[in-house]
Amino acid sequence: MSVTRSEDPFVSHRGLLFTVAYEMLGSAIEAEDVVQETWIRWHEIGEEARSEVRDARAFLVRMVMRKALDRRRANARRREEYVGEWLPEPLLIAPDVAEDVELADSVSFAMLTVLETLTPTERAVFVLREVFDLPYDEIAETVGKSAAAVRQIGHRAREHVTARRPRREVSRDEQQAVVERFLAAVSGGDLQSLLDVLAADVVLVADGGGVAQAVVNPVSGAKKVANLLRAFPKFATEARVLPVLLNGSPGARIVGLPDGHDAAIAFAVEDGRISRIYAVRNPAKLGRLDVTAPISR
């Protein structure tokens, strides 16, 4: 029997495959490229071979991960030459997807920036095991390691991520309230209100890609970050701050900035204060903020 488009497992799992690639690469543009390459390869193997695949979901996940892993390794030098700090490409997430706490956390800026500190193989193992719960033997086949080695890699990656991710989970309502306080303080240029909503050890990281204006190095400490942001209403008199759901958490999109480039702002919230601010200004990373990303698992 021929495989119709509606019956094609690739179509059914396309959102999942995009999510796997995005969590591996941090780039929606590259994730879409990898998914397209996977689709081509899936159809190249022929209808008969596809019909013999017992678990199409797992087969496609392994296929897309292999391609994403190759892409990740190939990108190493380009990342080293990137101007300033590199941040993930922000995604507009549907509210129902954001309600899946584990899925939303796996694509959050806080998580993706921690994943950037792993080796490509560690990242692949972590994503496949911790996010998508693949068995170790299937992960081993995907990354070209023994199951025993994969278990060790997974343990090391899990400890690494646990030590660096936000220390406490907070509810969506608390996140929303803290972000709203922060945006009001920034819009009003209120120094004390900024200090009240920022953690003492807050870090602001900005990504302009060498194109848009952005601080080149991270800014650390509540006083330094607050003093930097308090001038916002004076130099951005025409700017509008739009609340959005970025990567599963409350964030903001700022339009009408003086240099003509927008900004997408994501946050990490701990203990009722903002501990991380991620400001993406590279225009090449802001082209998908008008369409909901196909995140799923």
Tab-separated table of N, CA, C and O in Angstrom, residues 154-267:
chain	number	residue	atom	x	y	z
A	154	GLY	N	26.183	10.813	29.736
A	154	GLY	CA	24.918	11.349	30.213
A	154	GLY	C	24.988	11.799	31.661
A	154	GLY	O	24.457	12.853	32.023
A	155	HIS	N	25.646	11.007	32.491
A	155	HIS	CA	25.801	11.362	33.902
A	155	HIS	C	26.597	12.652	34.037
A	155	HIS	O	26.216	13.554	34.807
A	156	ARG	N	27.688	12.753	33.294
A	156	ARG	CA	28.535	13.951	33.349
A	156	ARG	C	27.767	15.184	32.859
A	156	ARG	O	27.836	16.257	33.472
A	157	ALA	N	27.037	15.025	31.767
A	157	ALA	CA	26.273	16.152	31.221
A	157	ALA	C	25.170	16.590	32.177
A	157	ALA	O	24.932	17.789	32.368
A	158	ARG	N	24.506	15.620	32.795
A	158	ARG	CA	23.421	15.946	33.728
A	158	ARG	C	23.956	16.721	34.929
A	158	ARG	O	23.343	17.703	35.367
A	159	GLU	N	25.087	16.302	35.480
A	159	GLU	CA	25.683	17.021	36.607
A	159	GLU	C	26.079	18.435	36.205
A	159	GLU	O	25.891	19.398	36.959
A	160	HIS	N	26.635	18.559	34.998
A	160	HIS	CA	27.066	19.863	34.480
A	160	HIS	C	25.873	20.810	34.363
A	160	HIS	O	25.929	21.965	34.800
A	161	VAL	N	24.776	20.317	33.789
A	161	VAL	CA	23.583	21.145	33.592
A	161	VAL	C	22.951	21.504	34.922
A	161	VAL	O	22.570	22.662	35.157
A	162	THR	N	22.844	20.543	35.826
A	162	THR	CA	22.224	20.781	37.130
A	162	THR	C	22.963	21.856	37.910
A	162	THR	O	22.348	22.692	38.590
A	163	ALA	N	24.288	21.872	37.790
A	163	ALA	CA	25.100	22.847	38.528
A	163	ALA	C	24.971	24.253	37.975
A	163	ALA	O	25.253	25.227	38.690
A	164	ARG	N	24.518	24.389	36.728
A	164	ARG	CA	24.519	25.704	36.077
A	164	ARG	C	23.148	26.279	35.757
A	164	ARG	O	23.044	27.458	35.438
A	165	ARG	N	22.117	25.482	35.827
A	165	ARG	CA	20.787	25.984	35.508
A	165	ARG	C	20.219	26.735	36.709
A	165	ARG	O	20.753	26.619	37.817
A	166	PRO	N	19.156	27.530	36.529
A	166	PRO	CA	18.549	28.255	37.655
A	166	PRO	C	18.263	27.321	38.827
A	166	PRO	O	17.803	26.193	38.650
A	167	ARG	N	18.519	27.810	40.039
A	167	ARG	CA	18.498	26.954	41.223
A	167	ARG	C	17.096	26.563	41.658
A	167	ARG	O	16.910	25.522	42.260
A	168	ARG	N	16.096	27.395	41.394
A	168	ARG	CA	14.755	27.089	41.864
A	168	ARG	C	13.738	27.310	40.746
A	168	ARG	O	13.808	28.299	40.021
A	169	GLU	N	12.795	26.411	40.649
A	169	GLU	CA	11.715	26.592	39.698
A	169	GLU	C	10.687	27.554	40.282
A	169	GLU	O	10.445	27.564	41.480
A	170	VAL	N	10.107	28.379	39.402
A	170	VAL	CA	9.067	29.303	39.845
A	170	VAL	C	7.847	29.102	38.952
A	170	VAL	O	7.952	28.624	37.824
A	171	SER	N	6.691	29.471	39.450
A	171	SER	CA	5.469	29.302	38.685
A	171	SER	C	5.415	30.307	37.544
A	171	SER	O	6.092	31.348	37.574
A	172	ARG	N	4.601	30.000	36.541
A	172	ARG	CA	4.428	30.919	35.425
A	172	ARG	C	3.879	32.258	35.892
A	172	ARG	O	4.295	33.322	35.429
A	173	ASP	N	2.945	32.238	36.855
A	173	ASP	CA	2.378	33.487	37.368
A	173	ASP	C	3.446	34.342	38.036
A	173	ASP	O	3.465	35.576	37.874
A	174	GLU	N	4.348	33.693	38.792
A	174	GLU	CA	5.412	34.456	39.442
A	174	GLU	C	6.366	35.029	38.412
A	174	GLU	O	6.788	36.189	38.508
A	175	GLN	N	6.712	34.230	37.408
A	175	GLN	CA	7.562	34.741	36.332
A	175	GLN	C	6.937	35.965	35.690
A	175	GLN	O	7.601	36.985	35.476
A	176	GLN	N	5.642	35.841	35.362
A	176	GLN	CA	4.938	36.930	34.695
A	176	GLN	C	4.958	38.198	35.538
A	176	GLN	O	5.217	39.295	35.037
A	177	ALA	N	4.688	38.059	36.836
A	177	ALA	CA	4.647	39.219	37.724
A	177	ALA	C	6.005	39.896	37.820
A	177	ALA	O	6.107	41.136	37.783
A	178	VAL	N	7.070	39.106	37.940
A	178	VAL	CA	8.420	39.668	38.053
A	178	VAL	C	8.822	40.365	36.756
A	178	VAL	O	9.382	41.474	36.776
A	179	VAL	N	8.532	39.745	35.625
A	179	VAL	CA	8.878	40.353	34.340
A	179	VAL	C	8.107	41.651	34.132
A	179	VAL	O	8.658	42.648	33.649
A	180	GLU	N	6.840	41.677	34.519
A	180	GLU	CA	6.054	42.904	34.387
A	180	GLU	C	6.632	44.022	35.247
A	180	GLU	O	6.696	45.190	34.815
A	181	ARG	N	7.070	43.694	36.458
A	181	ARG	CA	7.711	44.697	37.317
A	181	ARG	C	8.977	45.227	36.679
A	181	ARG	O	9.243	46.434	36.691
A	182	PHE	N	9.746	44.325	36.099
A	182	PHE	CA	11.001	44.730	35.463
A	182	PHE	C	10.734	45.647	34.268
A	182	PHE	O	11.369	46.703	34.124
A	183	LEU	N	9.786	45.265	33.410
A	183	LEU	CA	9.510	46.065	32.213
A	183	LEU	C	8.976	47.442	32.585
A	183	LEU	O	9.297	48.442	31.935
A	184	ALA	N	8.167	47.513	33.635
A	184	ALA	CA	7.671	48.806	34.096
A	184	ALA	C	8.820	49.676	34.608
A	184	ALA	O	8.873	50.884	34.339
A	185	ALA	N	9.757	49.064	35.337
A	185	ALA	CA	10.906	49.805	35.867
A	185	ALA	C	11.795	50.313	34.742
A	185	ALA	O	12.282	51.450	34.775
A	186	VAL	N	12.018	49.469	33.713
A	186	VAL	CA	12.838	49.883	32.577
A	186	VAL	C	12.150	51.007	31.810
A	186	VAL	O	12.776	52.016	31.452
A	187	SER	N	10.873	50.849	31.538
A	187	SER	CA	10.136	51.855	30.770
A	187	SER	C	10.113	53.201	31.477
A	187	SER	O	10.114	54.252	30.839
A	188	GLY	N	10.107	53.170	32.818
A	188	GLY	CA	10.085	54.410	33.580
A	188	GLY	C	11.455	54.934	33.967
A	188	GLY	O	11.575	56.029	34.525
A	189	GLY	N	12.503	54.155	33.690
A	189	GLY	CA	13.851	54.575	34.061
A	189	GLY	C	14.023	54.703	35.568
A	189	GLY	O	14.812	55.527	36.044
A	190	ASP	N	13.307	53.885	36.311
A	190	ASP	CA	13.293	53.967	37.774
A	190	ASP	C	14.398	53.103	38.363
A	190	ASP	O	14.289	51.866	38.406
A	191	LEU	N	15.453	53.735	38.820
A	191	LEU	CA	16.627	53.018	39.319
A	191	LEU	C	16.285	52.127	40.509
A	191	LEU	O	16.667	50.953	40.544
A	192	GLN	N	15.560	52.651	41.488
A	192	GLN	CA	15.272	51.867	42.683
A	192	GLN	C	14.384	50.681	42.362
A	192	GLN	O	14.586	49.582	42.888
A	193	SER	N	13.412	50.876	41.482
A	193	SER	CA	12.536	49.763	41.093
A	193	SER	C	13.325	48.687	40.364
A	193	SER	O	13.054	47.489	40.529
A	194	LEU	N	14.301	49.101	39.581
A	194	LEU	CA	15.166	48.128	38.913
A	194	LEU	C	15.972	47.337	39.939
A	194	LEU	O	16.067	46.111	39.867
A	195	LEU	N	16.549	48.033	40.905
A	195	LEU	CA	17.338	47.354	41.932
A	195	LEU	C	16.469	46.396	42.746
A	195	LEU	O	16.936	45.343	43.175
A	196	ASP	N	15.204	46.745	42.923
A	196	ASP	CA	14.302	45.905	43.706
A	196	ASP	C	13.933	44.607	42.988
A	196	ASP	O	13.598	43.614	43.642
A	197	VAL	N	13.978	44.609	41.662
A	197	VAL	CA	13.532	43.432	40.905
A	197	VAL	C	14.703	42.600	40.368
A	197	VAL	O	14.507	41.470	39.913
A	198	LEU	N	15.915	43.126	40.468
A	198	LEU	CA	17.090	42.405	39.975
A	198	LEU	C	17.779	41.653	41.111
A	198	LEU	O	17.930	42.178	42.220
A	199	ALA	N	18.206	40.430	40.840
A	199	ALA	CA	19.019	39.692	41.806
A	199	ALA	C	20.371	40.382	41.957
A	199	ALA	O	20.859	41.027	41.017
A	200	ALA	N	20.975	40.240	43.115
A	200	ALA	CA	22.253	40.915	43.364
A	200	ALA	C	23.312	40.499	42.349
A	200	ALA	O	24.159	41.307	41.935
A	201	ASP	N	23.265	39.226	41.930
A	201	ASP	CA	24.273	38.714	41.002
A	201	ASP	C	23.731	38.577	39.577
A	201	ASP	O	24.204	37.750	38.797
A	202	VAL	N	22.742	39.387	39.231
A	202	VAL	CA	22.148	39.321	37.896
A	202	VAL	C	23.214	39.507	36.812
A	202	VAL	O	24.193	40.228	37.001
A	203	VAL	N	23.000	38.830	35.681
A	203	VAL	CA	23.903	38.961	34.531
A	203	VAL	C	23.064	39.292	33.299
A	203	VAL	O	22.059	38.638	33.029
A	204	LEU	N	23.478	40.312	32.581
A	204	LEU	CA	22.841	40.685	31.316
A	204	LEU	C	23.768	40.293	30.175
A	204	LEU	O	24.938	40.684	30.153
A	205	VAL	N	23.241	39.511	29.249
A	205	VAL	CA	24.001	39.082	28.077
A	205	VAL	C	23.260	39.563	26.841
A	205	VAL	O	22.047	39.376	26.723
A	206	ALA	N	23.990	40.184	25.924
A	206	ALA	CA	23.366	40.717	24.708
A	206	ALA	C	24.060	40.166	23.472
A	206	ALA	O	25.271	39.931	23.464
A	207	ASP	N	23.277	39.954	22.427
A	207	ASP	CA	23.772	39.399	21.165
A	207	ASP	C	23.338	40.321	20.026
A	207	ASP	O	22.179	40.331	19.629
A	208	GLY	N	24.300	41.108	19.529
A	208	GLY	CA	24.027	41.981	18.394
A	208	GLY	C	24.582	41.441	17.103
A	208	GLY	O	24.318	41.984	16.026
A	209	GLY	N	25.388	40.374	17.203
A	209	GLY	CA	25.943	39.756	16.006
A	209	GLY	C	26.852	40.657	15.200
A	209	GLY	O	27.107	40.392	14.014
A	210	GLY	N	27.348	41.742	15.810
A	210	GLY	CA	28.196	42.668	15.072
A	210	GLY	C	27.406	43.561	14.129
A	210	GLY	O	27.990	44.308	13.341
A	211	VAL	N	26.064	43.503	14.220
A	211	VAL	CA	25.200	44.280	13.329
A	211	VAL	C	24.426	45.339	14.103
A	211	VAL	O	24.436	46.515	13.734
A	212	ALA	N	23.748	44.924	15.161
A	212	ALA	CA	22.959	45.844	15.979
A	212	ALA	C	23.738	46.240	17.229
A	212	ALA	O	24.620	45.514	17.689
A	213	GLN	N	23.409	47.404	17.771
A	213	GLN	CA	24.080	47.886	18.973
A	213	GLN	C	23.783	46.970	20.146
A	213	GLN	O	22.637	46.642	20.427
A	214	ALA	N	24.833	46.538	20.849
A	214	ALA	CA	24.681	45.661	22.007
A	214	ALA	C	25.986	45.647	22.780
A	214	ALA	O	27.065	45.807	22.197
A	215	VAL	N	25.886	45.459	24.091
A	215	VAL	CA	27.112	45.345	24.881
A	215	VAL	C	27.842	44.081	24.444
A	215	VAL	O	27.230	43.034	24.243
A	216	VAL	N	29.143	44.178	24.272
A	216	VAL	CA	29.930	43.054	23.750
A	216	VAL	C	30.152	41.993	24.814
A	216	VAL	O	30.089	40.791	24.529
A	217	ASN	N	30.376	42.424	26.044
A	217	ASN	CA	30.648	41.495	27.139
A	217	ASN	C	29.486	41.490	28.132
A	217	ASN	O	28.789	42.501	28.298
A	218	PRO	N	29.260	40.371	28.816
A	218	PRO	CA	28.198	40.320	29.818
A	218	PRO	C	28.386	41.385	30.890
A	218	PRO	O	29.511	41.719	31.266
A	219	VAL	N	27.267	41.918	31.383
A	219	VAL	CA	27.279	42.910	32.458
A	219	VAL	C	26.759	42.220	33.711
A	219	VAL	O	25.661	41.650	33.710
A	220	SER	N	27.547	42.260	34.787
A	220	SER	CA	27.204	41.523	36.005
A	220	SER	C	26.963	42.466	37.179
A	220	SER	O	27.636	43.488	37.320
A	221	GLY	N	26.006	42.102	38.017
A	221	GLY	CA	25.722	42.865	39.224
A	221	GLY	C	24.535	43.788	39.059
A	221	GLY	O	24.376	44.439	38.016
A	222	ALA	N	23.704	43.864	40.092
A	222	ALA	CA	22.468	44.644	40.005
A	222	ALA	C	22.723	46.119	39.732
A	222	ALA	O	22.026	46.737	38.917
A	223	LYS	N	23.704	46.711	40.384
A	223	LYS	CA	23.956	48.142	40.200
A	223	LYS	C	24.397	48.460	38.779
A	223	LYS	O	23.919	49.425	38.167
A	224	LYS	N	25.297	47.651	38.234
A	224	LYS	CA	25.775	47.895	36.875
A	224	LYS	C	24.663	47.704	35.846
A	224	LYS	O	24.509	48.504	34.923
A	225	VAL	N	23.876	46.650	36.015
A	225	VAL	CA	22.783	46.388	35.077
A	225	VAL	C	21.720	47.478	35.190
A	225	VAL	O	21.220	47.987	34.174
A	226	ALA	N	21.376	47.870	36.418
A	226	ALA	CA	20.353	48.899	36.610
A	226	ALA	C	20.799	50.240	36.027
A	226	ALA	O	20.011	50.945	35.383
A	227	ASN	N	22.038	50.599	36.237
A	227	ASN	CA	22.544	51.863	35.692
A	227	ASN	C	22.577	51.852	34.169
A	227	ASN	O	22.371	52.885	33.528
A	228	LEU	N	22.823	50.688	33.595
A	228	LEU	CA	22.808	50.570	32.131
A	228	LEU	C	21.386	50.748	31.595
A	228	LEU	O	21.172	51.434	30.589
A	229	LEU	N	20.412	50.144	32.279
A	229	LEU	CA	19.040	50.122	31.764
A	229	LEU	C	18.229	51.367	32.116
A	229	LEU	O	17.235	51.654	31.444
A	230	ARG	N	18.625	52.097	33.126
A	230	ARG	CA	17.827	53.253	33.556
A	230	ARG	C	17.751	54.332	32.480
A	230	ARG	O	16.824	55.156	32.477
A	231	ALA	N	18.693	54.336	31.546
A	231	ALA	CA	18.705	55.360	30.495
A	231	ALA	C	17.779	55.018	29.332
A	231	ALA	O	17.624	55.815	28.407
A	232	PHE	N	17.139	53.848	29.391
A	232	PHE	CA	16.318	53.390	28.265
A	232	PHE	C	15.286	54.421	27.802
A	232	PHE	O	15.191	54.716	26.609
A	233	PRO	N	14.461	55.002	28.693
A	233	PRO	CA	13.431	55.927	28.210
A	233	PRO	C	13.986	57.211	27.589
A	233	PRO	O	13.295	57.876	26.827
A	234	LYS	N	15.248	57.548	27.880
A	234	LYS	CA	15.833	58.771	27.326
A	234	LYS	C	16.349	58.575	25.905
A	234	LYS	O	16.198	59.455	25.056
A	235	PHE	N	16.970	57.422	25.643
A	235	PHE	CA	17.519	57.227	24.300
A	235	PHE	C	16.569	56.475	23.375
A	235	PHE	O	16.755	56.456	22.156
A	236	ALA	N	15.520	55.876	23.906
A	236	ALA	CA	14.574	55.116	23.080
A	236	ALA	C	13.166	55.701	23.233
A	236	ALA	O	12.231	55.035	23.667
A	237	THR	N	13.044	56.963	22.862
A	237	THR	CA	11.787	57.675	23.083
A	237	THR	C	10.636	57.145	22.238
A	237	THR	O	9.470	57.302	22.596
A	238	GLU	N	10.941	56.508	21.104
A	238	GLU	CA	9.892	55.995	20.216
A	238	GLU	C	9.667	54.496	20.378
A	238	GLU	O	8.848	53.901	19.673
A	239	ALA	N	10.379	53.885	21.290
A	239	ALA	CA	10.315	52.423	21.425
A	239	ALA	C	9.013	51.977	22.077
A	239	ALA	O	8.432	52.679	22.912
A	240	ARG	N	8.578	50.775	21.691
A	240	ARG	CA	7.418	50.140	22.308
A	240	ARG	C	7.830	48.775	22.848
A	240	ARG	O	8.507	48.014	22.157
A	241	VAL	N	7.427	48.486	24.066
A	241	VAL	CA	7.747	47.207	24.706
A	241	VAL	C	6.513	46.318	24.636
A	241	VAL	O	5.469	46.649	25.202
A	242	LEU	N	6.625	45.173	23.945
A	242	LEU	CA	5.499	44.280	23.717
A	242	LEU	C	5.716	42.965	24.469
A	242	LEU	O	6.685	42.249	24.185
A	243	PRO	N	4.854	42.632	25.418
A	243	PRO	CA	4.991	41.349	26.120
A	243	PRO	C	4.755	40.182	25.153
A	243	PRO	O	3.809	40.209	24.363
A	244	VAL	N	5.611	39.185	25.197
A	244	VAL	CA	5.457	37.991	24.357
A	244	VAL	C	5.890	36.766	25.156
A	244	VAL	O	6.567	36.882	26.179
A	245	LEU	N	5.509	35.596	24.663
A	245	LEU	CA	5.918	34.345	25.288
A	245	LEU	C	7.097	33.800	24.479
A	245	LEU	O	6.921	33.241	23.410
A	246	LEU	N	8.311	34.007	24.995
A	246	LEU	CA	9.516	33.598	24.284
A	246	LEU	C	10.054	32.298	24.866
A	246	LEU	O	10.294	32.210	26.069
A	247	ASN	N	10.215	31.310	24.020
A	247	ASN	CA	10.787	30.035	24.448
A	247	ASN	C	10.100	29.481	25.698
A	247	ASN	O	10.729	28.925	26.580
A	248	GLY	N	8.803	29.671	25.748
A	248	GLY	CA	8.012	29.086	26.817
A	248	GLY	C	7.899	29.895	28.085
A	248	GLY	O	7.267	29.462	29.047
A	249	SER	N	8.492	31.092	28.131
A	249	SER	CA	8.454	31.915	29.339
A	249	SER	C	8.112	33.363	28.985
A	249	SER	O	8.354	33.811	27.864
A	250	PRO	N	7.595	34.134	29.950
A	250	PRO	CA	7.290	35.539	29.688
A	250	PRO	C	8.546	36.310	29.276
A	250	PRO	O	9.592	36.210	29.926
A	251	GLY	N	8.423	37.066	28.197
A	251	GLY	CA	9.538	37.853	27.703
A	251	GLY	C	9.014	39.133	27.088
A	251	GLY	O	7.888	39.551	27.363
A	252	ALA	N	9.823	39.766	26.264
A	252	ALA	CA	9.411	41.027	25.656
A	252	ALA	C	10.052	41.188	24.288
A	252	ALA	O	11.157	40.698	24.034
A	253	ARG	N	9.339	41.887	23.429
A	253	ARG	CA	9.870	42.310	22.141
A	253	ARG	C	9.845	43.834	22.124
A	253	ARG	O	8.811	44.436	22.435
A	254	ILE	N	10.962	44.444	21.807
A	254	ILE	CA	11.058	45.895	21.793
A	254	ILE	C	11.225	46.361	20.348
A	254	ILE	O	12.167	45.946	19.666
A	255	VAL	N	10.322	47.183	19.891
A	255	VAL	CA	10.369	47.712	18.522
A	255	VAL	C	10.523	49.223	18.577
A	255	VAL	O	10.259	49.860	19.597
A	256	GLY	N	10.974	49.800	17.455
A	256	GLY	CA	11.130	51.255	17.383
A	256	GLY	C	12.368	51.781	18.063
A	256	GLY	O	12.406	52.947	18.489
A	257	LEU	N	13.410	50.978	18.158
A	257	LEU	CA	14.659	51.428	18.768
A	257	LEU	C	15.429	52.331	17.799
A	257	LEU	O	15.265	52.225	16.579
A	258	PRO	N	16.275	53.230	18.304
A	258	PRO	CA	16.922	54.241	17.468
A	258	PRO	C	17.754	53.700	16.309
A	258	PRO	O	17.833	54.331	15.250
A	259	ASP	N	18.383	52.535	16.477
A	259	ASP	CA	19.239	52.029	15.399
A	259	ASP	C	18.457	51.254	14.343
A	259	ASP	O	19.047	50.722	13.395
A	260	GLY	N	17.134	51.159	14.506
A	260	GLY	CA	16.312	50.501	13.501
A	260	GLY	C	16.191	49.003	13.656
A	260	GLY	O	15.516	48.350	12.865
A	261	HIS	N	16.849	48.436	14.659
A	261	HIS	CA	16.795	46.993	14.893
A	261	HIS	C	15.984	46.705	16.160
A	261	HIS	O	16.130	47.397	17.170
A	262	ASP	N	15.150	45.676	16.114
A	262	ASP	CA	14.347	45.294	17.267
A	262	ASP	C	15.191	44.534	18.288
A	262	ASP	O	16.379	44.272	18.067
A	263	ALA	N	14.558	44.171	19.391
A	263	ALA	CA	15.209	43.346	20.411
A	263	ALA	C	14.198	42.353	20.962
A	263	ALA	O	13.014	42.668	21.094
A	264	ALA	N	14.666	41.157	21.243
A	264	ALA	CA	13.857	40.150	21.936
A	264	ALA	C	14.548	39.889	23.268
A	264	ALA	O	15.752	39.604	23.296
A	265	ILE	N	13.798	39.989	24.356
A	265	ILE	CA	14.375	39.876	25.686
A	265	ILE	C	13.765	38.681	26.417
A	265	ILE	O	12.544	38.591	26.564
A	266	ALA	N	14.619	37.782	26.861
A	266	ALA	CA	14.190	36.633	27.654
A	266	ALA	C	14.816	36.744	29.042
A	266	ALA	O	15.813	37.448	29.232
A	267	PHE	N	14.236	36.031	29.998
A	267	PHE	CA	14.661	36.177	31.389
A	267	PHE	C	14.755	34.823	32.095
A	267	PHE	O	14.090	33.859	31.707
